[in-house]
Amino acid sequence: MHPKLTDDLTGLPELLTATRDAAERALTSLDTRPVAARARASGAAPMPATGIGTAGALARFEQRWAPWFSGSAGPRYFGFVTGGATPASVAGDWLTSAYDQNAAAGGDSAAIGLERETAGWLAELFGLGAEHHGAFVTGATMSNFTGLAVAREWLGEQAGISVTDAGVGALGRVPVLSATPHSSVYKALSMLGIGRERLSLVPTLPGREAVDVDRLAEALEALDGQPAIVVANAGTVNTVDFDDLRAIVALKERFPFWLHVDGAFGAFAALSPRHRALVDGLVEADSVCVDLHKWLNVPYDAAVQFTRRRDLQVAVFKNVAAYLPPPAGEPDYAHLTPENSRRLRALPTWFSLTAYGREGHQEIVERTTALAARLGRWVADEPRLRLLAPVRLNVVCCTLAANPTRERVDALVRAVADSGEAVVTPTVYQGTPGFRVAFSNWRTTESDVDRLARALDRAL
Ligand SMILES: *Cc1c(COP(=O)(O)O)cnc(C)c1O
């Protein structure tokens, strides 16, 4: 064994303690260090020929890189939709690496039993039924990809074609309909060979990001019986608008389509009795995408995808080799997801759900939505700002009251980041440049909203 490896093996307990201490410094400084990292000039170092051991690597990391890492796990990072990591999920994440299970197949480990249990808990959390089977993937992009891959196979089934064998070319042009799809849906369509241009944008309701269901019905009618994929959006990124899932589901009686719902963060409305109606009908979806590293507050990277046609999912993702058991009975995850070898990505979620239960995660959702409403009221009362949309759930989308040019809004966003107090992200809503403030971190409290308001006030 290389002497550095021998040293580390012998000194493992001390190394783990030193790493624990470094993690503690990272987590306890989240509230005080700048939320956005300062720019860092130094370039890449040469590849080390002689290693310096784990203790040396830890010291070098803390010297060369850690000070310039983002405070995005903290309570005032309001950019994109960014979750932090609950203490239980960090514990689960550490142990994922320590146990280093390959959650591809069972046989010699209970790991995939734990993933199945956790996926079942998540289905329950989002009000899905027992016919929805879940699997962990790396993020909502891969969750959308996986759901749409099953949709593609379903289109083949309607045409009497096996797309997995014949290829997507056998399908001809695939109609995909959506009103306000996330960018990752286009990426998934590209990866699936369906093509980004196959997505037709259906008009929204006036002044909204939610689909106009009558116009969707017209678009389906125009297909003249050709089966399609409908991507419904349960929580758009800009204004957290929700398609009327019940009304879309009702169209299934008239038109053949696969209903994929992108509920990356909006599905969490199901946890709050006040907001649950927003995702009414989710249970009828054919496939559902939910991110976990956003509002569940587990570390990157984790999302879950659900489908009710596991037979088609296995047709797409089965991985057949002489030394692997064929998919039978309860299929192994290697036959259900893009990956073969897989991290036990379910463990941080299992820890967080076990530690805080439904009620703890409901509290996170309810508190953060109340905080978004609080900031929304402040913006509404602030004469130099105006809301671009009502605050429906956990995002405030707003802009300058007067002359909201890209340059002026970007300058405001930059000034807030430079203050070290908070991060918000620029956007464009219905042609108007603005910015978004998204609440999803478990640590955020009223005092963080007030600190953001003060930072905005100073920067305006
Ligand atoms: C974040 C998000 C995605 C993509 O998620 P990743 O985790 O970045 O892959 C897809 N859809 C919606 C609605 C999102 O908010």
GROMACS .gro file of N, CA, C and O in nm, residues 72-86 265 268 292-298 300 361 364-365 367-369 371-372 393-395 436-444:
model
  180
   72SER      N    1  -2.463   2.934  -0.040
   72SER     CA    2  -2.596   2.902  -0.093
   72SER      C    3  -2.676   2.808  -0.003
   72SER      O    4  -2.796   2.795  -0.019
   73ALA      N    5  -2.609   2.740   0.091
   73ALA     CA    6  -2.683   2.653   0.183
   73ALA      C    7  -2.745   2.732   0.298
   73ALA      O    8  -2.816   2.676   0.382
   74GLY      N    9  -2.719   2.862   0.301
   74GLY     CA   10  -2.763   2.944   0.414
   74GLY      C   11  -2.899   3.008   0.394
   74GLY      O   12  -2.963   2.993   0.290
   75PRO      N   13  -2.943   3.084   0.497
   75PRO     CA   14  -3.082   3.131   0.502
   75PRO      C   15  -3.116   3.250   0.412
   75PRO      O   16  -3.233   3.282   0.397
   76ARG      N   17  -3.014   3.318   0.355
   76ARG     CA   18  -3.048   3.435   0.273
   76ARG      C   19  -3.000   3.419   0.129
   76ARG      O   20  -2.975   3.517   0.060
   77TYR      N   21  -2.988   3.296   0.085
   77TYR     CA   22  -2.963   3.272  -0.058
   77TYR      C   23  -3.098   3.250  -0.122
   77TYR      O   24  -3.159   3.144  -0.112
   78PHE      N   25  -3.148   3.355  -0.187
   78PHE     CA   26  -3.284   3.351  -0.242
   78PHE      C   27  -3.283   3.332  -0.394
   78PHE      O   28  -3.383   3.359  -0.460
   79GLY      N   29  -3.168   3.291  -0.447
   79GLY     CA   30  -3.157   3.276  -0.592
   79GLY      C   31  -3.219   3.145  -0.640
   79GLY      O   32  -3.230   3.048  -0.563
   80PHE      N   33  -3.260   3.143  -0.767
   80PHE     CA   34  -3.318   3.022  -0.830
   80PHE      C   35  -3.424   2.965  -0.736
   80PHE      O   36  -3.507   3.038  -0.686
   81VAL      N   37  -3.422   2.834  -0.710
   81VAL     CA   38  -3.497   2.776  -0.598
   81VAL      C   39  -3.395   2.686  -0.532
   81VAL      O   40  -3.362   2.579  -0.585
   82THR      N   41  -3.340   2.732  -0.421
   82THR     CA   42  -3.222   2.667  -0.366
   82THR      C   43  -3.248   2.623  -0.224
   82THR      O   44  -3.273   2.705  -0.137
   83GLY      N   45  -3.244   2.494  -0.203
   83GLY     CA   46  -3.260   2.442  -0.067
   83GLY      C   47  -3.127   2.438   0.005
   83GLY      O   48  -3.021   2.443  -0.057
   84GLY      N   49  -3.132   2.426   0.135
   84GLY     CA   50  -3.012   2.397   0.213
   84GLY      C   51  -3.011   2.248   0.243
   84GLY      O   52  -3.062   2.168   0.164
   85ALA      N   53  -2.954   2.211   0.354
   85ALA     CA   54  -2.948   2.070   0.394
   85ALA      C   55  -2.978   2.062   0.542
   85ALA      O   56  -2.905   2.119   0.623
   86THR      N   57  -3.086   1.993   0.578
   86THR     CA   58  -3.119   1.978   0.720
   86THR      C   59  -3.008   1.899   0.789
   86THR      O   60  -2.936   1.821   0.724
  265PHE      N   61  -4.057   2.185  -0.754
  265PHE     CA   62  -4.071   2.233  -0.616
  265PHE      C   63  -4.218   2.257  -0.581
  265PHE      O   64  -4.258   2.247  -0.465
  268PHE      N   65  -4.451   2.046  -0.346
  268PHE     CA   66  -4.449   2.060  -0.201
  268PHE      C   67  -4.571   2.135  -0.147
  268PHE      O   68  -4.595   2.135  -0.026
  292LEU      N   69  -3.561   1.712  -0.482
  292LEU     CA   70  -3.547   1.700  -0.337
  292LEU      C   71  -3.441   1.794  -0.282
  292LEU      O   72  -3.448   1.836  -0.167
  293HIS      N   73  -3.345   1.832  -0.367
  293HIS     CA   74  -3.242   1.926  -0.317
  293HIS      C   75  -3.292   2.071  -0.316
  293HIS      O   76  -3.216   2.161  -0.285
  294LYS      N   77  -3.417   2.092  -0.353
  294LYS     CA   78  -3.475   2.225  -0.337
  294LYS      C   79  -3.552   2.229  -0.203
  294LYS      O   80  -3.492   2.248  -0.099
  295TRP      N   81  -3.681   2.202  -0.207
  295TRP     CA   82  -3.762   2.231  -0.088
  295TRP      C   83  -3.759   2.123   0.018
  295TRP      O   84  -3.801   2.146   0.132
  296LEU      N   85  -3.711   2.003  -0.015
  296LEU     CA   86  -3.697   1.905   0.092
  296LEU      C   87  -3.573   1.935   0.176
  296LEU      O   88  -3.557   1.884   0.286
  297ASN      N   89  -3.482   2.016   0.119
  297ASN     CA   90  -3.360   2.053   0.193
  297ASN      C   91  -3.271   1.933   0.225
  297ASN      O   92  -3.228   1.913   0.337
  298VAL      N   93  -3.246   1.852   0.122
  298VAL     CA   94  -3.139   1.752   0.132
  298VAL      C   95  -3.025   1.800   0.042
  298VAL      O   96  -3.047   1.880  -0.048
  300TYR      N   97  -2.732   1.842  -0.246
  300TYR     CA   98  -2.721   1.801  -0.387
  300TYR      C   99  -2.651   1.668  -0.390
  300TYR      O  100  -2.562   1.644  -0.308
  361HIS      N  101  -4.142   1.870   0.791
  361HIS     CA  102  -4.127   1.921   0.655
  361HIS      C  103  -4.245   2.010   0.616
  361HIS      O  104  -4.227   2.105   0.539
  364ILE      N  105  -4.153   2.352   0.742
  364ILE     CA  106  -4.060   2.424   0.653
  364ILE      C  107  -4.138   2.488   0.538
  364ILE      O  108  -4.119   2.606   0.506
  365VAL      N  109  -4.229   2.413   0.478
  365VAL     CA  110  -4.307   2.465   0.365
  365VAL      C  111  -4.395   2.581   0.409
  365VAL      O  112  -4.399   2.686   0.345
  367ARG      N  113  -4.365   2.777   0.680
  367ARG     CA  114  -4.288   2.894   0.725
  367ARG      C  115  -4.234   2.970   0.605
  367ARG      O  116  -4.246   3.092   0.596
  368THR      N  117  -4.174   2.897   0.508
  368THR     CA  118  -4.112   2.967   0.396
  368THR      C  119  -4.218   3.035   0.308
  368THR      O  120  -4.193   3.144   0.257
  369THR      N  121  -4.336   2.975   0.294
  369THR     CA  122  -4.440   3.044   0.216
  369THR      C  123  -4.488   3.168   0.291
  369THR      O  124  -4.514   3.272   0.230
  371LEU      N  125  -4.303   3.351   0.481
  371LEU     CA  126  -4.197   3.451   0.466
  371LEU      C  127  -4.203   3.516   0.328
  371LEU      O  128  -4.180   3.637   0.315
  372ALA      N  129  -4.237   3.437   0.226
  372ALA     CA  130  -4.252   3.495   0.092
  372ALA      C  131  -4.366   3.596   0.093
  372ALA      O  132  -4.355   3.706   0.037
  393LEU      N  133  -4.692   3.128  -0.376
  393LEU     CA  134  -4.640   3.025  -0.287
  393LEU      C  135  -4.509   3.073  -0.224
  393LEU      O  136  -4.512   3.139  -0.122
  394ASN      N  137  -4.396   3.046  -0.285
  394ASN     CA  138  -4.270   3.073  -0.217
  394ASN      C  139  -4.175   3.164  -0.295
  394ASN      O  140  -4.058   3.172  -0.262
  395VAL      N  141  -4.226   3.229  -0.400
  395VAL     CA  142  -4.139   3.317  -0.480
  395VAL      C  143  -4.203   3.454  -0.493
  395VAL      O  144  -4.322   3.465  -0.520
  436ARG      N  145  -3.618   3.774  -0.894
  436ARG     CA  146  -3.694   3.676  -0.817
  436ARG      C  147  -3.630   3.656  -0.681
  436ARG      O  148  -3.507   3.653  -0.670
  437VAL      N  149  -3.713   3.638  -0.581
  437VAL     CA  150  -3.667   3.604  -0.447
  437VAL      C  151  -3.738   3.475  -0.408
  437VAL      O  152  -3.860   3.474  -0.389
  438ALA      N  153  -3.663   3.366  -0.401
  438ALA     CA  154  -3.725   3.235  -0.378
  438ALA      C  155  -3.693   3.186  -0.237
  438ALA      O  156  -3.578   3.189  -0.193
  439PHE      N  157  -3.795   3.142  -0.168
  439PHE     CA  158  -3.780   3.092  -0.031
  439PHE      C  159  -3.792   2.941  -0.029
  439PHE      O  160  -3.896   2.886  -0.065
  440SER      N  161  -3.686   2.873   0.012
  440SER     CA  162  -3.695   2.728   0.025
  440SER      C  163  -3.596   2.672   0.126
  440SER      O  164  -3.591   2.552   0.146
  441ASN      N  165  -3.520   2.760   0.191
  441ASN     CA  166  -3.419   2.711   0.285
  441ASN      C  167  -3.479   2.693   0.425
  441ASN      O  168  -3.548   2.782   0.476
  442TRP      N  169  -3.451   2.579   0.487
  442TRP     CA  170  -3.511   2.545   0.616
  442TRP      C  171  -3.469   2.640   0.728
  442TRP      O  172  -3.534   2.649   0.830
  443ARG      N  173  -3.357   2.714   0.709
  443ARG     CA  174  -3.306   2.801   0.815
  443ARG      C  175  -3.368   2.941   0.814
  443ARG      O  176  -3.350   3.017   0.909
  444THR      N  177  -3.436   2.978   0.705
  444THR     CA  178  -3.477   3.117   0.689
  444THR      C  179  -3.585   3.157   0.790
  444THR      O  180  -3.681   3.082   0.811
   0.00000   0.00000   0.00000
